Tab-separated table of C-alpha atoms in Angstrom:
chain	number	residue	atom	x	y	z
A	1	MET	CA	-32.062	-10.147	58.052
A	2	ARG	CA	-30.735	-6.976	56.397
A	3	ARG	CA	-32.974	-3.980	56.064
A	4	SER	CA	-33.145	-1.699	53.077
A	5	ALA	CA	-31.882	1.854	53.131
A	6	GLY	CA	-35.433	3.197	53.341
A	7	GLU	CA	-36.324	0.935	56.266
A	8	ALA	CA	-33.090	1.827	58.029
A	9	ALA	CA	-33.731	5.518	57.548
A	10	SER	CA	-37.330	5.252	58.774
A	11	SER	CA	-36.283	3.321	61.896
A	12	CYS	CA	-33.902	6.040	63.097
A	13	PRO	CA	-35.417	8.119	65.927
A	14	ARG	CA	-35.888	11.824	65.546
A	15	PRO	CA	-32.896	13.779	66.899
A	16	THR	CA	-33.564	14.945	70.453
A	17	ALA	CA	-31.449	16.035	73.348
A	18	GLY	CA	-29.244	13.234	74.644
A	19	THR	CA	-29.671	11.002	71.563
A	20	ALA	CA	-26.549	12.061	69.600
A	21	GLY	CA	-24.884	8.599	69.833
A	22	THR	CA	-28.017	6.818	68.637
A	23	GLU	CA	-28.307	9.216	65.688
A	24	MET	CA	-24.696	8.547	64.607
A	25	ARG	CA	-25.253	4.751	64.702
A	26	CYS	CA	-28.400	5.130	62.573
A	27	HIS	CA	-26.506	7.155	59.935
A	28	GLN	CA	-23.758	4.524	59.879
A	29	VAL	CA	-26.338	1.778	59.240
A	30	ASN	CA	-27.902	3.864	56.469
A	31	ALA	CA	-24.481	4.381	54.771
A	32	ASP	CA	-23.739	0.648	54.933
A	33	SER	CA	-27.109	-0.149	53.385
A	34	LEU	CA	-26.590	2.354	50.558
A	35	TRP	CA	-23.136	0.932	49.730
A	36	LEU	CA	-24.560	-2.603	49.724
A	37	LYS	CA	-27.348	-1.572	47.368
A	38	LEU	CA	-24.886	0.234	45.057
A	39	GLY	CA	-22.706	-2.898	44.937
A	40	GLN	CA	-25.684	-5.087	44.018
A	41	THR	CA	-26.728	-2.635	41.295
A	42	ALA	CA	-23.190	-2.609	39.848
A	43	GLN	CA	-23.129	-6.412	39.784
A	44	GLN	CA	-26.476	-6.470	37.974
A	45	LEU	CA	-25.243	-3.942	35.365
A	46	THR	CA	-22.047	-5.926	34.811
A	47	ALA	CA	-24.022	-9.127	34.331
A	48	THR	CA	-26.372	-7.406	31.866
A	49	ILE	CA	-23.482	-5.952	29.859
A	50	ASN	CA	-21.688	-9.302	29.710
A	51	GLU	CA	-24.855	-11.020	28.614
A	52	GLY	CA	-25.340	-8.428	25.832
A	53	VAL	CA	-21.738	-8.839	24.641
A	54	HIS	CA	-22.055	-12.610	24.498
A	55	THR	CA	-25.332	-12.257	22.630
A	56	ALA	CA	-23.880	-9.778	20.089
A	57	ARG	CA	-20.695	-11.792	19.618
A	58	PRO	CA	-21.483	-15.474	19.718
A	59	ALA	CA	-18.703	-17.940	20.238
A	60	HIS	CA	-16.901	-19.034	17.093
A	61	ARG	CA	-18.026	-22.471	16.072
A	62	PRO	CA	-17.967	-24.304	12.753
A	63	LEU	CA	-21.032	-23.643	10.641
A	64	ASP	CA	-23.156	-26.331	9.148
A	65	ASN	CA	-23.247	-26.785	5.399
A	66	ALA	CA	-26.635	-25.083	5.282
A	67	GLN	CA	-25.303	-22.031	7.170
A	68	LYS	CA	-22.083	-21.488	5.203
A	69	HIS	CA	-21.927	-18.219	3.334
A	70	PRO	CA	-20.904	-18.525	-0.331
A	71	LEU	CA	-18.318	-15.734	0.047
A	72	LEU	CA	-16.579	-17.630	2.843
A	73	GLU	CA	-16.184	-20.852	0.878
A	74	PRO	CA	-12.921	-21.338	-1.063
A	75	THR	CA	-14.220	-21.534	-4.618
A	76	MET	CA	-12.105	-22.075	-7.724
A	77	THR	CA	-12.990	-19.458	-10.326
A	78	GLU	CA	-11.668	-19.247	-13.851
A	79	SER	CA	-9.243	-16.427	-14.514
A	80	ASN	CA	-9.994	-13.742	-17.089
A	81	PHE	CA	-6.395	-13.863	-18.269
A	82	THR	CA	-5.419	-16.295	-21.007
A	83	ARG	CA	-1.819	-15.231	-21.660
A	84	PHE	CA	0.684	-16.262	-19.023
A	85	VAL	CA	4.457	-16.217	-18.742
A	86	GLU	CA	5.196	-19.901	-19.218
A	87	VAL	CA	7.450	-22.266	-21.107
A	88	GLY	CA	6.261	-22.547	-24.696
A	89	ARG	CA	4.585	-19.121	-24.826
A	90	VAL	CA	5.229	-17.274	-28.095
A	91	VAL	CA	6.327	-13.692	-27.456
A	92	LEU	CA	6.843	-10.611	-29.579
A	93	LEU	CA	10.084	-8.703	-29.131
A	94	LYS	CA	9.525	-4.959	-28.911
A	95	ASN	CA	13.089	-3.752	-28.363
A	96	GLY	CA	16.574	-4.629	-29.506
A	97	PRO	CA	18.059	-5.837	-32.786
A	98	SER	CA	15.309	-8.473	-33.207
A	99	SER	CA	12.462	-6.061	-32.538
A	100	GLY	CA	9.247	-7.036	-34.319
A	101	ARG	CA	10.071	-10.747	-34.492
A	102	ILE	CA	8.580	-13.599	-32.514
A	103	ALA	CA	10.313	-16.137	-30.305
A	104	VAL	CA	9.442	-18.843	-27.780
A	105	ILE	CA	10.056	-18.870	-24.033
A	106	VAL	CA	12.114	-21.995	-23.305
A	107	GLU	CA	13.028	-21.287	-19.665
A	108	ILE	CA	12.113	-18.774	-16.951
A	109	ILE	CA	15.127	-17.389	-15.072
A	110	ASP	CA	13.343	-15.231	-12.467
A	111	HIS	CA	10.497	-12.746	-12.259
A	112	ASN	CA	12.386	-10.329	-14.531
A	113	ARG	CA	13.973	-12.426	-17.269
A	114	ALA	CA	13.446	-15.502	-19.394
A	115	ILE	CA	15.424	-17.442	-21.999
A	116	ILE	CA	13.891	-17.114	-25.464
A	117	ASP	CA	14.711	-18.851	-28.715
A	118	GLY	CA	13.532	-18.263	-32.279
A	119	PRO	CA	15.300	-20.694	-34.619
A	120	THR	CA	12.851	-20.062	-37.470
A	121	THR	CA	12.689	-16.262	-37.092
A	122	SER	CA	16.431	-15.529	-36.784
A	123	VAL	CA	16.173	-14.720	-33.068
A	124	PRO	CA	19.241	-16.097	-31.254
A	125	ARG	CA	18.877	-17.955	-27.981
A	126	GLN	CA	19.386	-15.400	-25.239
A	127	SER	CA	18.199	-14.014	-21.921
A	128	TYR	CA	15.567	-11.338	-22.392
A	129	PRO	CA	13.778	-9.057	-19.886
A	130	PHE	CA	9.998	-9.337	-19.643
A	131	LYS	CA	9.576	-5.581	-19.960
A	132	HIS	CA	10.764	-5.825	-23.586
A	133	LEU	CA	8.473	-8.758	-24.446
A	134	THR	CA	4.791	-8.900	-25.351
A	135	LEU	CA	2.851	-12.108	-24.765
A	136	THR	CA	0.886	-13.410	-27.750
A	137	GLY	CA	-2.011	-15.825	-27.842
A	138	LEU	CA	0.112	-18.571	-29.399
A	139	LYS	CA	1.744	-21.344	-27.397
A	140	LEU	CA	3.776	-24.460	-28.165
A	141	THR	CA	2.176	-27.493	-26.536
A	142	GLY	CA	4.393	-30.121	-25.001
A	143	LEU	CA	7.600	-28.097	-25.008
A	144	PRO	CA	9.896	-29.299	-22.165
A	145	ARG	CA	11.775	-26.833	-20.022
A	146	ALA	CA	15.184	-25.723	-21.304
A	147	ALA	CA	14.615	-27.515	-24.607
A	148	GLY	CA	17.282	-27.148	-27.257
A	149	SER	CA	16.951	-25.145	-30.449
A	150	GLY	CA	16.396	-28.319	-32.486
A	151	VAL	CA	13.380	-29.351	-30.397
A	152	VAL	CA	11.965	-25.819	-30.547
A	153	LYS	CA	12.367	-25.708	-34.332
A	154	LYS	CA	10.596	-29.045	-34.820
A	155	LEU	CA	7.617	-28.010	-32.694
A	156	VAL	CA	7.385	-24.564	-34.336
A	157	GLU	CA	7.329	-26.117	-37.807
A	158	LYS	CA	4.930	-28.856	-36.718
A	159	GLU	CA	2.371	-26.424	-35.306
A	160	ALA	CA	2.965	-23.791	-38.040
A	161	VAL	CA	3.413	-21.047	-35.476
A	162	VAL	CA	4.972	-18.581	-37.913
A	163	ASP	CA	2.104	-18.992	-40.423
A	164	LYS	CA	-0.482	-18.520	-37.677
A	165	TRP	CA	1.280	-15.357	-36.547
A	166	ASN	CA	1.518	-13.918	-40.072
A	167	LYS	CA	-2.201	-14.539	-40.651
A	168	SER	CA	-3.266	-12.911	-37.386
A	169	ALA	CA	-4.803	-9.435	-37.402
A	170	TRP	CA	-2.117	-8.244	-35.005
A	171	ALA	CA	0.720	-9.152	-37.390
A	172	GLN	CA	-1.075	-7.728	-40.437
A	173	LYS	CA	-1.712	-4.467	-38.628
A	174	ARG	CA	1.935	-4.238	-37.625
A	175	GLU	CA	3.009	-4.960	-41.199
A	176	ALA	CA	0.761	-2.204	-42.577
A	177	SER	CA	2.080	0.223	-39.979
A	178	GLU	CA	5.687	-0.627	-40.863
A	179	LYS	CA	4.934	-0.203	-44.559
A	180	ARG	CA	3.412	3.248	-43.993
A	181	ARG	CA	6.373	4.237	-41.852
A	182	SER	CA	8.807	3.280	-44.612
A	183	LEU	CA	7.053	5.342	-47.342
A	184	SER	CA	8.769	8.349	-48.840
A	185	ASP	CA	7.128	11.731	-49.306
A	186	PHE	CA	6.246	10.968	-52.929
A	187	ASP	CA	4.763	7.608	-51.940
A	188	ARG	CA	2.594	9.332	-49.307
A	189	PHE	CA	1.424	11.803	-51.958
A	190	LYS	CA	0.438	8.934	-54.268
A	191	VAL	CA	-1.516	7.334	-51.420
A	192	LEU	CA	-3.288	10.645	-50.824
A	193	VAL	CA	-4.290	10.882	-54.518
A	194	LEU	CA	-5.532	7.292	-54.590
A	195	LYS	CA	-7.652	7.843	-51.447
A	196	LYS	CA	-9.187	10.934	-53.060
A	197	GLN	CA	-10.019	9.001	-56.238
A	198	ARG	CA	-11.624	6.271	-54.144
A	199	ARG	CA	-13.800	8.783	-52.282
A	200	ASP	CA	-14.941	10.346	-55.580
A	201	ARG	CA	-15.937	6.963	-57.001
A	202	VAL	CA	-17.817	6.019	-53.858
A	203	ARG	CA	-19.655	9.333	-53.777
A	204	LYS	CA	-20.676	9.036	-57.459
A	205	ALA	CA	-21.870	5.461	-56.952
A	206	VAL	CA	-23.957	6.441	-53.929
A	207	SER	CA	-25.524	9.446	-55.675
A	208	LYS	CA	-26.323	7.303	-58.736
A	209	ALA	CA	-27.927	4.592	-56.637
A	210	SER	CA	-30.070	7.076	-54.679
A	211	ALA	CA	-31.266	8.932	-57.804
């Protein structure tokens, strides 16, 4: 049976004359006991640390349905975007000879270009970069990929795409802006006079009503 370091130290005789060998053996026993105790303490600390790590990081296992977190579940959410680059999408050209006109995407070449066609708006069939196109909210339903100009024309006339575009607030605002841009100096002066007359009439009507 092993003795503890304290017991081993207490059992050593007091140093006297002629007992040098006995004293050295007692110190050796004490050193062995201390190293044994240190080893046991280190093993206990290692076991405690490992137990804490396993407790803090449990093993990965599949969760039950009641334990699944909603953020971890693959949910299908509706996108906030409604205008996508797709076949049949009506686009507005903002650069080039046909700038300001609308056309239809009939085929997507890559992530930079698409083939557009506008048989009813005098836009020739051509490859056009996306950076010079603006997606509108209009779309031709049932248009097959790489459809010919005849098919595109029939669907555009059937769904009255051009009329819908002309009646939209976007098109009317663009038309008013183009009209103001094309005015001459005298035309702008006439507009200024008419706006002043309108303000005077409104002011007189308000003052008369409040009197």
